[in-house]
PDB file of C-alpha atoms in Angstrom:
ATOM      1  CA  UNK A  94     105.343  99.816 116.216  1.00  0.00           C
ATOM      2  CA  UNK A  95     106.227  96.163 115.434  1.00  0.00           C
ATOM      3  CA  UNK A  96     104.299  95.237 112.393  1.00  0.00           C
ATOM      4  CA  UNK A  97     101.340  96.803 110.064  1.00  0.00           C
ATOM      5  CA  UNK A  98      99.269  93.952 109.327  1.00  0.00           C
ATOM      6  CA  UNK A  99      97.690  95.120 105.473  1.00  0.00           C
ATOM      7  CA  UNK A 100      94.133  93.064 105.356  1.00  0.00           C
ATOM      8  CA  UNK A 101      94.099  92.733 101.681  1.00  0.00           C
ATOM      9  CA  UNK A 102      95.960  93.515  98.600  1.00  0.00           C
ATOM     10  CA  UNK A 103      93.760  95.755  96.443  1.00  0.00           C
ATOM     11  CA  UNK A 104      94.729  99.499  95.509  1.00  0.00           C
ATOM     12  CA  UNK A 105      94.391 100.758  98.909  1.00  0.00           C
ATOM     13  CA  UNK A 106      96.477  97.847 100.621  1.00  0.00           C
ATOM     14  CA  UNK A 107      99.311  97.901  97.996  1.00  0.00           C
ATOM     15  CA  UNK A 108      99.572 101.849  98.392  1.00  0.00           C
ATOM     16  CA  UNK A 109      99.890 101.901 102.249  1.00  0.00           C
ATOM     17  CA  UNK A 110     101.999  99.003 101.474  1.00  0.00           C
ATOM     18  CA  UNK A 111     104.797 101.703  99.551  1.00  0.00           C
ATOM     19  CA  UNK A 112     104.158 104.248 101.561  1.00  0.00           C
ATOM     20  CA  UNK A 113     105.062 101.980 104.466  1.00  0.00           C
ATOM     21  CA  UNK A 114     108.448 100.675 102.655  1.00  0.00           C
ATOM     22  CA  UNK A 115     109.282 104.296 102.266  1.00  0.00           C
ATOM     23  CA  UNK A 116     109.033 104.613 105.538  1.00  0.00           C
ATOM     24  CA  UNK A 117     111.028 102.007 106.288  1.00  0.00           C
ATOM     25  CA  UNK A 118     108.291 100.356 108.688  1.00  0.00           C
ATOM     26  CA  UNK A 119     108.050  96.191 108.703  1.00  0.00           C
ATOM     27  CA  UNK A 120     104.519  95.247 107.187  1.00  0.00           C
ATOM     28  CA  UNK A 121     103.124  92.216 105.633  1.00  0.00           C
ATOM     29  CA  UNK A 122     100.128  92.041 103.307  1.00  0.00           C
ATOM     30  CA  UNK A 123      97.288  89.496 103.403  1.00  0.00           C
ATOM     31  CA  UNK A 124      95.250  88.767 100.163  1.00  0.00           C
ATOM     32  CA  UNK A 125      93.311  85.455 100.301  1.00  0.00           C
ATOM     33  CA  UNK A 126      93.702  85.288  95.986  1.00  0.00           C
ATOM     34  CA  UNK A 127      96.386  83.171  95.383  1.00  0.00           C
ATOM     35  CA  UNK A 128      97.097  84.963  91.950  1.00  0.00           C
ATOM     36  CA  UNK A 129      98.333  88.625  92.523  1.00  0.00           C
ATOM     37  CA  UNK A 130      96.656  89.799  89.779  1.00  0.00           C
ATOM     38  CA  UNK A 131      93.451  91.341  88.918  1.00  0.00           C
ATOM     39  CA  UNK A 132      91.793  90.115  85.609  1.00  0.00           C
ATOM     40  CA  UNK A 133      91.949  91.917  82.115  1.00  0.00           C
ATOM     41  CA  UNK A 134      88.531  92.699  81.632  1.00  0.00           C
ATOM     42  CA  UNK A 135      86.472  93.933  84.921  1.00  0.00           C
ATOM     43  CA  UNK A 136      86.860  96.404  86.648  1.00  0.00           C
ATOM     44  CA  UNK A 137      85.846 100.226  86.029  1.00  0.00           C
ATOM     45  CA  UNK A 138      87.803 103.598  85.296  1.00  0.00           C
ATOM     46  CA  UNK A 139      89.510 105.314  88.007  1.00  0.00           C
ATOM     47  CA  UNK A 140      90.267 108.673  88.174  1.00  0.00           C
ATOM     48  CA  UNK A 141      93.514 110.130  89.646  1.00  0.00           C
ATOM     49  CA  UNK A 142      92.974 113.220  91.112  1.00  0.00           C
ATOM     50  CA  UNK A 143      94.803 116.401  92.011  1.00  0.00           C
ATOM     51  CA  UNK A 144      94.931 115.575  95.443  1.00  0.00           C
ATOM     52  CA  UNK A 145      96.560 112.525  95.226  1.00  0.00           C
ATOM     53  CA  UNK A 146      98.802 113.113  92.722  1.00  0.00           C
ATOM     54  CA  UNK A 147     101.498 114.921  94.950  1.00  0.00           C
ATOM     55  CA  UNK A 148     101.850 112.080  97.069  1.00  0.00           C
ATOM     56  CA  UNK A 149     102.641 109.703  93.878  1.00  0.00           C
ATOM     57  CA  UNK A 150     104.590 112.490  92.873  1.00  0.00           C
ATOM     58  CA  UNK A 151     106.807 112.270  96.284  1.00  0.00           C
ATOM     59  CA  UNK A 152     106.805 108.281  95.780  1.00  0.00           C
ATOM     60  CA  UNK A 153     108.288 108.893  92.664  1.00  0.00           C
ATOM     61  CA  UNK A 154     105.442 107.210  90.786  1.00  0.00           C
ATOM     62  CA  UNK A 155     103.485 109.887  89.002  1.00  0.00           C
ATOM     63  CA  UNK A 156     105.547 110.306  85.693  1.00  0.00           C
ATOM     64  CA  UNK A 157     105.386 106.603  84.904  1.00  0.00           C
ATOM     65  CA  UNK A 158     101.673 106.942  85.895  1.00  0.00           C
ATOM     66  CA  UNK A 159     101.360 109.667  83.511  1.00  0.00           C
ATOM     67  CA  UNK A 160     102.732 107.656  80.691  1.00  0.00           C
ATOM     68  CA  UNK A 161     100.293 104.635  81.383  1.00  0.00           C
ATOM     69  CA  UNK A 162      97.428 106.665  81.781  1.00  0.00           C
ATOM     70  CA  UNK A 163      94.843 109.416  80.063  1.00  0.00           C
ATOM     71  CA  UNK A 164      95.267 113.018  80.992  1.00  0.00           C
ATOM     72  CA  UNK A 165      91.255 114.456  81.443  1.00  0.00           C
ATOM     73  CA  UNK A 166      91.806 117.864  79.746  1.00  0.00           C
ATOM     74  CA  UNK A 167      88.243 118.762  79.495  1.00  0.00           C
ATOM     75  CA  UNK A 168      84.995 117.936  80.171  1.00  0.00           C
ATOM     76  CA  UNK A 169      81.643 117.924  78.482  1.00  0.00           C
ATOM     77  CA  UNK A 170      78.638 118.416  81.330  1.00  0.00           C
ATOM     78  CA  UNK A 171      75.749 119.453  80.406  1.00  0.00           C
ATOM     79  CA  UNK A 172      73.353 121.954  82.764  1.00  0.00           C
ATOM     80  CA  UNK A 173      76.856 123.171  84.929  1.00  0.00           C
ATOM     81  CA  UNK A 174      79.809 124.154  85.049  1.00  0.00           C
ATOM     82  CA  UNK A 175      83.065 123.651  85.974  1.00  0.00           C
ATOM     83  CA  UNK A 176      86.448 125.253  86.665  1.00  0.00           C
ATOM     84  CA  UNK A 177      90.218 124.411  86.516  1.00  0.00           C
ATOM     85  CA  UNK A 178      91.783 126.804  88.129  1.00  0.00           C
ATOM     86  CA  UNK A 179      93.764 126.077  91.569  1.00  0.00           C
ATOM     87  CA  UNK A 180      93.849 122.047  90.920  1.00  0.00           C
ATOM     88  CA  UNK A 181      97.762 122.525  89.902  1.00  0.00           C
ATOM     89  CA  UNK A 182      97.027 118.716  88.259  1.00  0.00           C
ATOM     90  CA  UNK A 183      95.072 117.186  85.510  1.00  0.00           C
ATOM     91  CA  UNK A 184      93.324 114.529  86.480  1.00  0.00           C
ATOM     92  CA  UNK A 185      94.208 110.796  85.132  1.00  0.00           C
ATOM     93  CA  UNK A 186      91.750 108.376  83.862  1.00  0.00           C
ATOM     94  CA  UNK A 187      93.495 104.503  84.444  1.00  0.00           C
ATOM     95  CA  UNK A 188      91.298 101.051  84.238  1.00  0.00           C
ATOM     96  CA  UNK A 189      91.397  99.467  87.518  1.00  0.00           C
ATOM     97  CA  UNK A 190      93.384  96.549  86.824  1.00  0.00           C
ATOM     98  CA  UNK A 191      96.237  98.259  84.856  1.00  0.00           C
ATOM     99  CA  UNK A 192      96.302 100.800  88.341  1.00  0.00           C
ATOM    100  CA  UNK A 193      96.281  98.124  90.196  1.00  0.00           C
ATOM    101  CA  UNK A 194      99.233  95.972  88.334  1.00  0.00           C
ATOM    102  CA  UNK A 195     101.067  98.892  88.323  1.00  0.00           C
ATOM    103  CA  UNK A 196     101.565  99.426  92.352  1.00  0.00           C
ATOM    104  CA  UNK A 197     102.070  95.419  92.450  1.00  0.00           C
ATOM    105  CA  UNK A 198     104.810  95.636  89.914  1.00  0.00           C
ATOM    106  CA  UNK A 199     105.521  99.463  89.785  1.00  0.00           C
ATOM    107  CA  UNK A 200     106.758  99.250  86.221  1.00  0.00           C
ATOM    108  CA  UNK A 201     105.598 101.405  83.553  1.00  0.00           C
ATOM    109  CA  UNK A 202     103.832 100.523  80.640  1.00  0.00           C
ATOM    110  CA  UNK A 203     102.042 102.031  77.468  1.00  0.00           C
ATOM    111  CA  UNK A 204      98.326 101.204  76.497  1.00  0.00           C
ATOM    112  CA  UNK A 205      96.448 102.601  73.419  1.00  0.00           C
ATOM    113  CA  UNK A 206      93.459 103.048  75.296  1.00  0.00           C
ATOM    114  CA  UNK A 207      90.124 104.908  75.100  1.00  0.00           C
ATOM    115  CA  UNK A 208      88.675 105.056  78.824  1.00  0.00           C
ATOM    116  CA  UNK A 209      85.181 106.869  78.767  1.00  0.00           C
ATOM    117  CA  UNK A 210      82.847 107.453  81.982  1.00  0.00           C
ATOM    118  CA  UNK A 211      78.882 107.798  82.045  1.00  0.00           C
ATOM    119  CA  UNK A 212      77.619 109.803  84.807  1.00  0.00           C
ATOM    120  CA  UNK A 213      73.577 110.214  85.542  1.00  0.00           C
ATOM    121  CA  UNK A 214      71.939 111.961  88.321  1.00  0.00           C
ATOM    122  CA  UNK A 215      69.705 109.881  90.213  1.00  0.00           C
ATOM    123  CA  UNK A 216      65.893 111.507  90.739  1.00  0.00           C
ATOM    124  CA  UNK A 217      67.319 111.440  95.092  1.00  0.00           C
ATOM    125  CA  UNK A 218      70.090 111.355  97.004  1.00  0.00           C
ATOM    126  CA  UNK A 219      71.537 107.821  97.900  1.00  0.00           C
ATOM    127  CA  UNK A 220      71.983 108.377 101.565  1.00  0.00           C
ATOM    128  CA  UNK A 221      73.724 104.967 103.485  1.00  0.00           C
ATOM    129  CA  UNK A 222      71.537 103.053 104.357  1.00  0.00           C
ATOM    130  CA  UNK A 223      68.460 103.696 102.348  1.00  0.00           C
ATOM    131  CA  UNK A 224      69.948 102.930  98.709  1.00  0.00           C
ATOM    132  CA  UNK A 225      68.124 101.775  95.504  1.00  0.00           C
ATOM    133  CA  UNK A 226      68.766  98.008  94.941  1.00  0.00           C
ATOM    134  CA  UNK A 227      71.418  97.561  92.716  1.00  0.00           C
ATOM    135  CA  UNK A 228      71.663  93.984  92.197  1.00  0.00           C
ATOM    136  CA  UNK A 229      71.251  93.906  88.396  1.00  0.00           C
ATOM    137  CA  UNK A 230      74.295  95.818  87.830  1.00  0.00           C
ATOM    138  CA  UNK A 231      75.324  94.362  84.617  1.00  0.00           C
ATOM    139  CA  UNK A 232      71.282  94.883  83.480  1.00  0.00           C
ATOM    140  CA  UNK A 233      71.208  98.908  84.699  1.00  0.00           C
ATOM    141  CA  UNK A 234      74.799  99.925  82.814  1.00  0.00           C
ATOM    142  CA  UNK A 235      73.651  98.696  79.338  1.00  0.00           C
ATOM    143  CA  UNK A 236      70.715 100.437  79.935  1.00  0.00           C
ATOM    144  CA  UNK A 237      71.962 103.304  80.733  1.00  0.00           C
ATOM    145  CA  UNK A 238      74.315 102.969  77.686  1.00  0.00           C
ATOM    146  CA  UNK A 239      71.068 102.237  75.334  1.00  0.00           C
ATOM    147  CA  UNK A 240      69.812 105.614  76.492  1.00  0.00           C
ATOM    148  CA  UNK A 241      72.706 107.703  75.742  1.00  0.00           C
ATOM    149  CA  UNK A 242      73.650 106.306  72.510  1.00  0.00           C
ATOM    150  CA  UNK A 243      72.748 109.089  70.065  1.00  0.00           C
ATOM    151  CA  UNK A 244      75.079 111.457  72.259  1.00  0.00           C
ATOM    152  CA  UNK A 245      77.399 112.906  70.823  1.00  0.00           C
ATOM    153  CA  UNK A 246      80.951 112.388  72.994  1.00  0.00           C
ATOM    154  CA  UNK A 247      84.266 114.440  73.425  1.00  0.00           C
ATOM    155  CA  UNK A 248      85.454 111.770  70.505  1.00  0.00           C
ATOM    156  CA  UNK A 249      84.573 114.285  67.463  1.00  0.00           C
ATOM    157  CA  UNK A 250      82.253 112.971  65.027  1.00  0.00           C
ATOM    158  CA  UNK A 251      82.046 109.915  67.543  1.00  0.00           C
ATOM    159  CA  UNK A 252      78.795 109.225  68.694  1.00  0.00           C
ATOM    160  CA  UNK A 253      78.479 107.344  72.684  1.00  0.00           C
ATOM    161  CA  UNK A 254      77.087 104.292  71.387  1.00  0.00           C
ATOM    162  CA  UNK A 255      80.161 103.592  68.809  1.00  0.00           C
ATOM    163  CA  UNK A 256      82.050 103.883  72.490  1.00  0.00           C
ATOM    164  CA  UNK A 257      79.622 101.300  74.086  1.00  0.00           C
ATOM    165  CA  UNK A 258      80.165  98.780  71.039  1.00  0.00           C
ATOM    166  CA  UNK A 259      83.600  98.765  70.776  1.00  0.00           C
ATOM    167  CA  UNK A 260      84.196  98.773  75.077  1.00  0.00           C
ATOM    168  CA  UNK A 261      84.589  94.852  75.691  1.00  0.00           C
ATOM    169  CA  UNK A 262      81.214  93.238  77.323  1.00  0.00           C
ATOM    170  CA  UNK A 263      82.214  92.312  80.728  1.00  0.00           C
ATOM    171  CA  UNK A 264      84.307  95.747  81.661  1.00  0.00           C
ATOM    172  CA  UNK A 265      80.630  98.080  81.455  1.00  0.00           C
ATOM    173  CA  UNK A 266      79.998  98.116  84.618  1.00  0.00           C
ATOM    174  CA  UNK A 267      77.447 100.419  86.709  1.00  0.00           C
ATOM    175  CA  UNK A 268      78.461 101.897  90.196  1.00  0.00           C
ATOM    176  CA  UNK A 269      76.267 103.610  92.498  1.00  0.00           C
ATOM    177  CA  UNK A 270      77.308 106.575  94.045  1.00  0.00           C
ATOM    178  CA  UNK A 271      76.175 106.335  97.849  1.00  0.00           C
ATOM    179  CA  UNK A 272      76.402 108.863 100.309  1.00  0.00           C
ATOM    180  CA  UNK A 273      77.197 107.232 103.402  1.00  0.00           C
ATOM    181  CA  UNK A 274      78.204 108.987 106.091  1.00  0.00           C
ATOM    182  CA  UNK A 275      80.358 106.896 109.092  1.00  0.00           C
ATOM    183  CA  UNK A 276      80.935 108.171 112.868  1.00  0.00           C
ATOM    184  CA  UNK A 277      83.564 105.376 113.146  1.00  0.00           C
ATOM    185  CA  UNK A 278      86.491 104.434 110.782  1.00  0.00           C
ATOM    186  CA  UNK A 279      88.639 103.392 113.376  1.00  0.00           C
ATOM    187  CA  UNK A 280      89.125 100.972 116.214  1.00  0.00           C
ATOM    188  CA  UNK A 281      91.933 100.590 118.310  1.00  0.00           C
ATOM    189  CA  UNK A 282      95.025  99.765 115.983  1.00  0.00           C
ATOM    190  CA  UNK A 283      92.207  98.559 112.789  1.00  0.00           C
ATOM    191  CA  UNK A 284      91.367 101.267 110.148  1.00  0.00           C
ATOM    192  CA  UNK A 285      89.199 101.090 107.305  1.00  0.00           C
ATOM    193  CA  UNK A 286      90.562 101.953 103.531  1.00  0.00           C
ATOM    194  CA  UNK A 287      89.616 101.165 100.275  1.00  0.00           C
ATOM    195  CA  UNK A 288      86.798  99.535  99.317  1.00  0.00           C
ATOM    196  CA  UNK A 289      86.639  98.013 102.756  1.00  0.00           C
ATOM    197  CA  UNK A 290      84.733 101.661 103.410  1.00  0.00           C
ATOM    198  CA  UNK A 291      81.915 100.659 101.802  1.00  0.00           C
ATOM    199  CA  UNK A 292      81.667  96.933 101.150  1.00  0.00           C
TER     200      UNK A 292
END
């Protein structure tokens, strides 16, 4: 193999791009933003998963993670359930952007941070391609934020709608779950990660 060509520089690009260094195997990256950086605001909550985490772990990344990040030690769901056991990992709740600066620069850094995460079940199942239109984003999520306001969350004695005042404006964002379901991710040397999967 000559040369990985990485089409785009988002989370997905700049991880295969580290796991290709490791490997010692000659990549280049190409992101058509001329500012490696993603803004401050913008950009939802990730979560890091257990089965992820030993592959940061083997990069060497996960304790800095860890320190930059919010371990999820419980959770709050109401009508279920939910168990623990046989994860080996708590899961990490990270803002997009500081994930993302942290594979550009790979440098650890401490945030005093409250990252909170709204899920609702839809009345159907979002099956690719017949989805709800989700245009009005920005419209739906403070909706969905004025109807869950007198919750109570895992905060004690904080109510959800203290949350949604004090989260800055532009970083509420609503995301629909689809299901899609794809017979192709590859084609000859070109394979789909990321958001490319979807977008």
């Amino acid at each position: 193999m000559d040369k990985v060509i990485i089409a785009g520089g988002g989370l997905a690009g700049l991880l295969l791009a580290l796991l290709l260094e490791r490997a010692s195997i000659d990549y280049v990256v190409l992101e058509r933003s001329s500012v490696a950086k993603m803004p401050l605001e913008g950009g939802g909550v990730i979560w890091i998963t257990s089965q992820i985490q030993p592959l940061l772990q083997q990069l060497g990344l996960l304790d800095n993670l860890r320190n930059m990040s919010k371990p999820m030690t419980h959770f709050t769901i109401l009508d279920g359930s939910f168990s623990f056991l046989g994860y080996g990992y708590h899961s990490l709740s990270i803002s997009r952007p500081d994930l993302y600066n942290f594979l550009f620069w790979c440098v650890p850094v401490t945030q005093n941070r409250v990252y909170w995460m709204l899920d609702e079940l839809l009345d159907k199942p979002q099956d690719c391609p017949d989805v709800e239109d989700w245009s009005g984003v920005e419209k739906a999520a403070h909706e969905m934020c004025e109807k869950y306001r007198l919750m109570k969350s895992p905060l004690d004695g904080i109510l959800l709608g203290e949350l949604f005042d004090l989260t800055p404006h532009g970083t509420i964002i609503a995301l629909p779950r689809e299901e899609g379901f794809f017979s192709t991710w590859t084609r000859g040397k070109v394979a789909l990660v990321g958001d490319a999967c979807h977008k």
